[in-house]
mmCIF file of N, CA and C and ligand atoms in Angstrom:
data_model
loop_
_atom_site.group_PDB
_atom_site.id
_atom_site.type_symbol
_atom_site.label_atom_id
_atom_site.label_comp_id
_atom_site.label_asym_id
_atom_site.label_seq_id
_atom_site.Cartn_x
_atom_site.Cartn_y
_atom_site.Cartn_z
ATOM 1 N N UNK A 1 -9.991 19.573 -2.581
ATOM 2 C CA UNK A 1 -9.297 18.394 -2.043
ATOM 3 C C UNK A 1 -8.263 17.902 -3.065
ATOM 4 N N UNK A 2 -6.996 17.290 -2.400
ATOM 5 C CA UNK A 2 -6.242 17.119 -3.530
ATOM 6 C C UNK A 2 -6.467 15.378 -4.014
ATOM 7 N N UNK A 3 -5.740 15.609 -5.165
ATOM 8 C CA UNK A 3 -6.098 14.312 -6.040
ATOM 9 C C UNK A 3 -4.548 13.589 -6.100
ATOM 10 N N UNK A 4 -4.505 12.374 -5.863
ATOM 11 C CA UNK A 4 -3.185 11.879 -6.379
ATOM 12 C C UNK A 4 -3.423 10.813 -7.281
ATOM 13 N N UNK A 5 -2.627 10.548 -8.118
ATOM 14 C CA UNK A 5 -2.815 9.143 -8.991
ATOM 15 C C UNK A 5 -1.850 7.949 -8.557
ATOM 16 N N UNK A 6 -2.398 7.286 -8.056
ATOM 17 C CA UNK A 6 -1.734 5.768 -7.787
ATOM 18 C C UNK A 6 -1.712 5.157 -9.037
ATOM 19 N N UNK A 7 -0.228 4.066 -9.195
ATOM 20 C CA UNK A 7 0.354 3.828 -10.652
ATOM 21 C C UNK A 7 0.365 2.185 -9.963
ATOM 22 N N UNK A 8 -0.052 1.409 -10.767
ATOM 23 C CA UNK A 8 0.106 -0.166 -9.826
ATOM 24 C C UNK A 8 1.082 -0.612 -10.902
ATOM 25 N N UNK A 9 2.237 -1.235 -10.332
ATOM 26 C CA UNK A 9 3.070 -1.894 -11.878
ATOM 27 C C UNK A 9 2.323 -3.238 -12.342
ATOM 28 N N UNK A 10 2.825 -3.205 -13.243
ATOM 29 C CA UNK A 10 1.771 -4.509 -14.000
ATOM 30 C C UNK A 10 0.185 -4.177 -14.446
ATOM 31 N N UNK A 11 -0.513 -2.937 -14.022
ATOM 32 C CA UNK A 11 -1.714 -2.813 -14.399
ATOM 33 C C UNK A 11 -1.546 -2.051 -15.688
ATOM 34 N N UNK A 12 -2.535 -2.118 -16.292
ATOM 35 C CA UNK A 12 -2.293 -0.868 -17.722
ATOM 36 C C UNK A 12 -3.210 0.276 -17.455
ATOM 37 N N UNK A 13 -4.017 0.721 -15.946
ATOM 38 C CA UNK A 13 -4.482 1.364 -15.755
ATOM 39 C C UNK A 13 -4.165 2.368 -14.073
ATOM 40 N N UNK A 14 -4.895 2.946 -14.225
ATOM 41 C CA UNK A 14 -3.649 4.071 -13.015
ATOM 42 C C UNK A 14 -5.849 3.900 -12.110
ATOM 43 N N UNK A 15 -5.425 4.962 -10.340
ATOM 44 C CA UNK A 15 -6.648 4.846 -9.664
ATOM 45 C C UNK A 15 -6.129 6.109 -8.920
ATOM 46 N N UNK A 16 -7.420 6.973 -8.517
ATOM 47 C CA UNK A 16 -7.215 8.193 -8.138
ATOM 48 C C UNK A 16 -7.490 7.512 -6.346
ATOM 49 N N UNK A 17 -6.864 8.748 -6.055
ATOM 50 C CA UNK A 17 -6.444 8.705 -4.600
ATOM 51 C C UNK A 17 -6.963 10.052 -4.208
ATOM 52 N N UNK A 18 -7.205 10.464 -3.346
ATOM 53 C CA UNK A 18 -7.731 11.806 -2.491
ATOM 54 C C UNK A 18 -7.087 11.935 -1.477
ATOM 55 N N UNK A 19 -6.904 13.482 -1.182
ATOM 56 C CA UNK A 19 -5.854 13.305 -0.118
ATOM 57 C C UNK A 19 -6.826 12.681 1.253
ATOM 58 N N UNK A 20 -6.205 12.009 2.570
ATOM 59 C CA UNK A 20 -6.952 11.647 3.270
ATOM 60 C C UNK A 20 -7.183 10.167 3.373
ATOM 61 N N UNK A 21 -7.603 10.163 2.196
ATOM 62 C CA UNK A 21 -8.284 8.527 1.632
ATOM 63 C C UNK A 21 -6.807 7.196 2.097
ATOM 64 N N UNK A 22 -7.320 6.436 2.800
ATOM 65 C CA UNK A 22 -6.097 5.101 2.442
ATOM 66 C C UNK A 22 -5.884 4.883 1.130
ATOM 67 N N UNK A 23 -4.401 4.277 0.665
ATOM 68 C CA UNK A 23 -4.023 3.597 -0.381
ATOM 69 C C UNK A 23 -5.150 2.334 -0.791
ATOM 70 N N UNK A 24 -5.607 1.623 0.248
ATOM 71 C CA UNK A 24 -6.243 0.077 -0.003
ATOM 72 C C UNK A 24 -8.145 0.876 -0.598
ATOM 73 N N UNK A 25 -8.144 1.526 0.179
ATOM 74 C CA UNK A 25 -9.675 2.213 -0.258
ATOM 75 C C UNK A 25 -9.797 2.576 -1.506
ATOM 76 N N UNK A 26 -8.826 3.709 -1.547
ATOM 77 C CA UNK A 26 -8.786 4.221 -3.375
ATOM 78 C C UNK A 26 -8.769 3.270 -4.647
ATOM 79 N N UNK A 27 -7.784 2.106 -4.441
ATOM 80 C CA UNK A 27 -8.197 1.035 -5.745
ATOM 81 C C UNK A 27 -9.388 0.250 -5.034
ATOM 82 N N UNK A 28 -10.082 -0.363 -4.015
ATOM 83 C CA UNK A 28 -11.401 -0.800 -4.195
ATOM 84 C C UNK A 28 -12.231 0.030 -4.385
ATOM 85 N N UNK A 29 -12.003 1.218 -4.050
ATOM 86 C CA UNK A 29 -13.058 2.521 -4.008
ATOM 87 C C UNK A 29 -12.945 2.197 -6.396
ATOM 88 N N UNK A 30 -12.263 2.141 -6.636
ATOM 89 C CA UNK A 30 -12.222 2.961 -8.453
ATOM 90 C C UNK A 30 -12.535 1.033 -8.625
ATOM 91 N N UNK A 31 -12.549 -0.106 -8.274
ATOM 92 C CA UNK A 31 -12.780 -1.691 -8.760
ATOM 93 C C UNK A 31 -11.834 -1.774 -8.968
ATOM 94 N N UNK A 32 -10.362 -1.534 -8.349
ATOM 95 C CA UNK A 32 -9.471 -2.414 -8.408
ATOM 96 C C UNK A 32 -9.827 -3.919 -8.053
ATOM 97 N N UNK A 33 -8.807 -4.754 -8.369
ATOM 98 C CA UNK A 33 -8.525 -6.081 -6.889
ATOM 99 C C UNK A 33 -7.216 -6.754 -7.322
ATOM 100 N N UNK A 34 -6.108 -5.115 -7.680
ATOM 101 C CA UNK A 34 -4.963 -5.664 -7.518
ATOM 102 C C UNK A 34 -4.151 -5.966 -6.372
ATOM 103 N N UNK A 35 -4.880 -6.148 -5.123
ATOM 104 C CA UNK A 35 -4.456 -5.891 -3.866
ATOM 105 C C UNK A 35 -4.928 -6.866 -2.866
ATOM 106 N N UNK A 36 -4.721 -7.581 -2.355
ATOM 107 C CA UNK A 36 -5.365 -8.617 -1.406
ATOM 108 C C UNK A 36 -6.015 -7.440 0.028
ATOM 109 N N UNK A 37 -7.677 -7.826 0.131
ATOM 110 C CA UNK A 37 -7.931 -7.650 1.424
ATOM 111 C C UNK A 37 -8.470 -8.340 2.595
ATOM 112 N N UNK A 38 -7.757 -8.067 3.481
ATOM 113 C CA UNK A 38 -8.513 -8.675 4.615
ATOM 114 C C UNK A 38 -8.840 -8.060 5.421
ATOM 115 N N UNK A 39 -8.474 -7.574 6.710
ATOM 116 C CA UNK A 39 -8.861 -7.200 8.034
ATOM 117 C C UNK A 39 -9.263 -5.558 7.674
ATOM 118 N N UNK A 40 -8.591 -4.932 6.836
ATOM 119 C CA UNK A 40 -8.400 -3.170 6.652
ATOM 120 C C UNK A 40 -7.917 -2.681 7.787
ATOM 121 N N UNK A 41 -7.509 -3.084 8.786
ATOM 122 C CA UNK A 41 -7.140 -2.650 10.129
ATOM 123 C C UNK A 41 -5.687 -2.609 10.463
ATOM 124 N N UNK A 42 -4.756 -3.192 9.295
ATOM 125 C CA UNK A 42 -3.512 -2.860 9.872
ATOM 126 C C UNK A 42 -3.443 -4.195 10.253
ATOM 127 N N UNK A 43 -3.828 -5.365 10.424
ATOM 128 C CA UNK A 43 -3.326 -6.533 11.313
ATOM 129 C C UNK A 43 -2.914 -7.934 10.731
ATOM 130 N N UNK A 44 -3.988 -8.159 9.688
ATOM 131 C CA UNK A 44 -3.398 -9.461 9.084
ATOM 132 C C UNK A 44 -2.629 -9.742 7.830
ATOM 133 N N UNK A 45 -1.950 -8.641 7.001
ATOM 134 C CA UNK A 45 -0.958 -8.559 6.094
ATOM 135 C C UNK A 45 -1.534 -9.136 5.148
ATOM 136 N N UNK A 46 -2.717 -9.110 4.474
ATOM 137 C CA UNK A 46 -2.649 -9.652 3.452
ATOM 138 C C UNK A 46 -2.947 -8.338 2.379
ATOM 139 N N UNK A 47 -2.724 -7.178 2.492
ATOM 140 C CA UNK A 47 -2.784 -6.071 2.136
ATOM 141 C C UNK A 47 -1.594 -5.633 1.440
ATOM 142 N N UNK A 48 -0.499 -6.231 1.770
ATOM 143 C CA UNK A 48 1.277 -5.910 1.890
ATOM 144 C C UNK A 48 1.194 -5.281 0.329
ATOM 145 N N UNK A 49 1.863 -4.256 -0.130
ATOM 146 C CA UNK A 49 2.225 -3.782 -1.024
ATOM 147 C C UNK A 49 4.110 -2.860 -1.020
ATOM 148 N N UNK A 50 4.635 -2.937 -2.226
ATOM 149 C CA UNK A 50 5.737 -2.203 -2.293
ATOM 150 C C UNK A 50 5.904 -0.758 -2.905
ATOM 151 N N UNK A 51 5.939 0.426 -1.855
ATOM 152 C CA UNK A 51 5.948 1.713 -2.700
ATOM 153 C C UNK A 51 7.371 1.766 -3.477
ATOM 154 N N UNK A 52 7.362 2.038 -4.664
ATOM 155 C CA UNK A 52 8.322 2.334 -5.513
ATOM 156 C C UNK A 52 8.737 3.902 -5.482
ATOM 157 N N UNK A 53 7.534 4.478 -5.637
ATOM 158 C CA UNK A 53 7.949 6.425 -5.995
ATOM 159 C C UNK A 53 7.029 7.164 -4.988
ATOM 160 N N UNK A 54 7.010 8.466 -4.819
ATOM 161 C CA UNK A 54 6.400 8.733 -4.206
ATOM 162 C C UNK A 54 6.129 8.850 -2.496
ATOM 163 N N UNK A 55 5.762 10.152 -2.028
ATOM 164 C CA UNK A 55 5.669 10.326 -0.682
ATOM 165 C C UNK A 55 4.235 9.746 0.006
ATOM 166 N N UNK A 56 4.669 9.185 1.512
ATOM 167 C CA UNK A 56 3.109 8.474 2.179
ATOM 168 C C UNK A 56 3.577 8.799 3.868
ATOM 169 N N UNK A 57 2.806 8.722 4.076
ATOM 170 C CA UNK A 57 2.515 8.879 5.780
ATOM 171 C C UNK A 57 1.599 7.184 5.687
ATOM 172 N N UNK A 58 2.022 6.767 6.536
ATOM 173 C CA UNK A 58 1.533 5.022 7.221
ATOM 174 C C UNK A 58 0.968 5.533 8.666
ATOM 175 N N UNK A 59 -0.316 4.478 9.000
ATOM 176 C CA UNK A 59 -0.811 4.565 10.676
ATOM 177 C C UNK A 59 -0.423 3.194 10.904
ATOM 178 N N UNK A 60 -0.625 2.878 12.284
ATOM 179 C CA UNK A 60 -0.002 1.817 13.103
ATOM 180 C C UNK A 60 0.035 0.376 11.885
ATOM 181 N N UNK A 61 0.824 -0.612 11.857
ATOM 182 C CA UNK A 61 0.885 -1.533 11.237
ATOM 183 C C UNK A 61 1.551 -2.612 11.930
ATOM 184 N N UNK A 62 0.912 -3.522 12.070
ATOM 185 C CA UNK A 62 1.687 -4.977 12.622
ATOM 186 C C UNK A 62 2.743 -4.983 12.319
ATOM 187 N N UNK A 63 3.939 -5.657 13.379
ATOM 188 C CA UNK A 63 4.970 -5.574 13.545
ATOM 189 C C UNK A 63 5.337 -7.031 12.728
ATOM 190 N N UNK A 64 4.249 -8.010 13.343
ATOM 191 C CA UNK A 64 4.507 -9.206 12.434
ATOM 192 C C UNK A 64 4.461 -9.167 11.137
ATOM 193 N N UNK A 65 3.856 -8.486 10.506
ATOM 194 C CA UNK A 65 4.011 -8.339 9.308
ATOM 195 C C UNK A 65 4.471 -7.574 8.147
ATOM 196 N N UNK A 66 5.151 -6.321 8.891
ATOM 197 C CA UNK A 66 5.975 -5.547 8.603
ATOM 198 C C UNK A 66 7.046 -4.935 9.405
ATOM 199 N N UNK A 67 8.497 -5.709 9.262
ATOM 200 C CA UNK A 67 9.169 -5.674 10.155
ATOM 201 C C UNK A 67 10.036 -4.011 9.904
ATOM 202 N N UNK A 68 10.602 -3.431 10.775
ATOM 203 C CA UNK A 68 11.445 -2.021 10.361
ATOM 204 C C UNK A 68 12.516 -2.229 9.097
ATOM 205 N N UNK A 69 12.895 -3.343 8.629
ATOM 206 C CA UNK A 69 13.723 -3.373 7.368
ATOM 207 C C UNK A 69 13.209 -3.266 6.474
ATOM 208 N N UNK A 70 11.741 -3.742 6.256
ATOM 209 C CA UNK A 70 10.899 -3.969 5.312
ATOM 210 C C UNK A 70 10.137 -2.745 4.889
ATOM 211 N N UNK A 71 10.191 -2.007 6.457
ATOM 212 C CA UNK A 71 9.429 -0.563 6.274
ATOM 213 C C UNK A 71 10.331 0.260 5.555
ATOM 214 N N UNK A 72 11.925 0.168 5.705
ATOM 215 C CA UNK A 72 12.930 0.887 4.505
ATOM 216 C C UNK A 72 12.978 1.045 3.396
ATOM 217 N N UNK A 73 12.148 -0.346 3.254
ATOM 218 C CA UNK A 73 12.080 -0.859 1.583
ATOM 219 C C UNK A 73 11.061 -0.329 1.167
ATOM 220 N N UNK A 74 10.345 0.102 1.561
ATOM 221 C CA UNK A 74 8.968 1.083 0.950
ATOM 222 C C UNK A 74 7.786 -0.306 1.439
ATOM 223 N N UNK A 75 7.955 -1.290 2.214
ATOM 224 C CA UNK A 75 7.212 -2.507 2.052
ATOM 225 C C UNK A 75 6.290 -1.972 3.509
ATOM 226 N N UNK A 76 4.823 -1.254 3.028
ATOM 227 C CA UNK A 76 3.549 -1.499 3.677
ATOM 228 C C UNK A 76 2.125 -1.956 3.204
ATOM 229 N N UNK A 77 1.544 -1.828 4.972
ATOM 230 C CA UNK A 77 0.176 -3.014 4.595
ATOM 231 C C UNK A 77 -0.622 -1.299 4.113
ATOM 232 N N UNK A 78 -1.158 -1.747 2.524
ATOM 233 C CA UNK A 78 -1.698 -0.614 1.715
ATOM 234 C C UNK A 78 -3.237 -0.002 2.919
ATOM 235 N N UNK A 79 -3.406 -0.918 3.668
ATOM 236 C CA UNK A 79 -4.951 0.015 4.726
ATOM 237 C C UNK A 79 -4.299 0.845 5.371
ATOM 238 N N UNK A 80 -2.957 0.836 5.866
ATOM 239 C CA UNK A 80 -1.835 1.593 7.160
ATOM 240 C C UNK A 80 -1.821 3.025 5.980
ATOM 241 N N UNK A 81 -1.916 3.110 4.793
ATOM 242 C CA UNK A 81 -0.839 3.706 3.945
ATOM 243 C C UNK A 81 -1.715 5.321 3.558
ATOM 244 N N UNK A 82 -1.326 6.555 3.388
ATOM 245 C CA UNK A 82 -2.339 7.710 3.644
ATOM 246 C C UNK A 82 -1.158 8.334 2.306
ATOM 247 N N UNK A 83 -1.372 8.595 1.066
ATOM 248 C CA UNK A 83 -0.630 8.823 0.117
ATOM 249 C C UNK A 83 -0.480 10.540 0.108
ATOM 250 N N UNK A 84 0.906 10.985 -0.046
ATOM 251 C CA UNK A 84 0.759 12.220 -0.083
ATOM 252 C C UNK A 84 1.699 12.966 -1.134
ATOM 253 N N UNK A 85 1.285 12.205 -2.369
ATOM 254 C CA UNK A 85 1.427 12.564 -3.506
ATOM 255 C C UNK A 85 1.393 11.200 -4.421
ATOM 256 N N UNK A 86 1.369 11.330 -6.175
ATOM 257 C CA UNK A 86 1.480 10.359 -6.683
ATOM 258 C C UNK A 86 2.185 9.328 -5.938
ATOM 259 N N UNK A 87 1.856 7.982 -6.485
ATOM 260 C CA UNK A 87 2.550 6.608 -5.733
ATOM 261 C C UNK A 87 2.627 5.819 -7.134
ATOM 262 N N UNK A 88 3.916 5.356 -6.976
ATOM 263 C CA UNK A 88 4.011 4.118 -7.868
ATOM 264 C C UNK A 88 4.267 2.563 -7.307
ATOM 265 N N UNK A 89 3.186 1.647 -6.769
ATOM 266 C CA UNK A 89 3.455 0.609 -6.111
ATOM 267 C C UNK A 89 3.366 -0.664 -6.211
ATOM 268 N N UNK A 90 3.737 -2.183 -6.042
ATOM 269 C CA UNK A 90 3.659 -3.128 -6.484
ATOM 270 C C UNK A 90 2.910 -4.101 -5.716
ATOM 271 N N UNK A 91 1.898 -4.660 -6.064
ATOM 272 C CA UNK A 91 1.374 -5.690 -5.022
ATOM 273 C C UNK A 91 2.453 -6.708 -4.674
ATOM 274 N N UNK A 92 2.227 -7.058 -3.018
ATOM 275 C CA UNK A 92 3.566 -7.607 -2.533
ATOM 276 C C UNK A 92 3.110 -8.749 -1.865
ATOM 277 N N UNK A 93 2.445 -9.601 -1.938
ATOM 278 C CA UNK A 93 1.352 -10.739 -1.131
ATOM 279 C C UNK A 93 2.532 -11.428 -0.113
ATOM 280 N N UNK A 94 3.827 -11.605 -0.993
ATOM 281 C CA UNK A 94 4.766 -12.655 -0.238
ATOM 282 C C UNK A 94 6.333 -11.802 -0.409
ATOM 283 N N UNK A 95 6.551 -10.890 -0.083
ATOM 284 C CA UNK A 95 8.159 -10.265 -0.890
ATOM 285 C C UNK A 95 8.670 -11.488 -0.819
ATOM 286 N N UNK A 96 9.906 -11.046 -1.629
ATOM 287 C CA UNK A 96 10.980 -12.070 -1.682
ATOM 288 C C UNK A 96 11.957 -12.494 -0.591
ATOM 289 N N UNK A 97 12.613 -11.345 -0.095
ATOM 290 C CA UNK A 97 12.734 -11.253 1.222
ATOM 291 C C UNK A 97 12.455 -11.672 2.680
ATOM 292 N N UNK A 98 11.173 -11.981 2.723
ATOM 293 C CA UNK A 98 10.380 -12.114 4.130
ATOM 294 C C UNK A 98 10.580 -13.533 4.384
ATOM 295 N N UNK A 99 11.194 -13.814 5.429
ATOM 296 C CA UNK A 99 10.789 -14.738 6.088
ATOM 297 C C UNK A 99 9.180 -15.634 6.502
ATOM 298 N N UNK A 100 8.863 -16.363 6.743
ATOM 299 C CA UNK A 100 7.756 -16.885 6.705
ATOM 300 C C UNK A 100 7.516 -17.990 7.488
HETATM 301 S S1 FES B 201 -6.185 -5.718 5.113
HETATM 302 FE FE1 FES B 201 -5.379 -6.642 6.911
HETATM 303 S S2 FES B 201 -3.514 -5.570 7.203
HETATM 304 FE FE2 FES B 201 -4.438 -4.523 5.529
#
């Protein structure tokens, strides 16, 4: 099975990823809690993170909370997020950007 390493900015420590595995699983799976959770389902955004590097495949994600501009920006909810290779990403609770 393959292994990827997720890079969180601001942490001084990195969290392995498996292929398969969600983004939000892999850092609670290793004791992260650089990441807000709530629903794990894709629905209530408090998951929101920013991919910086790195390739991902996403499953369905609220529209309210991740609009198609935001999805350009690398801006998903980390439970939607299926990593398919290293990731370098930023916890995103509120972008700067977003309306509210
Ligand atoms: S935890 Fe609710 S959208 Fe990810």
């Amino acid at each position: 099975m393959k292994k990827y390493i997720i890079t969180v900015l601001g942490q001084d420590r990195t969290y392995p990823c498996y292929e398969g595995q969600r983004l939000l699983h892999a850092i609670e799976g290793a004791g992260g809690d650089c990441i807000r959770v709530g629903c794990r389902e894709g629905g209530c955004g408090v998951c929101r993170v920013k991919i910086h590097s790195g390739e991902y495949e996403t499953g369905i994600m609220s529209k309210a909370h991740i609009g198609e501009e935001e999805k350009k920006q690398g801006l998903v909810l980390s439970c939607r997020v299926y990593p398919k290779g290293d990731l370098t990403v930023e916890p995103a609770p509120k972008y700067k950007n977003r309306q509210e």
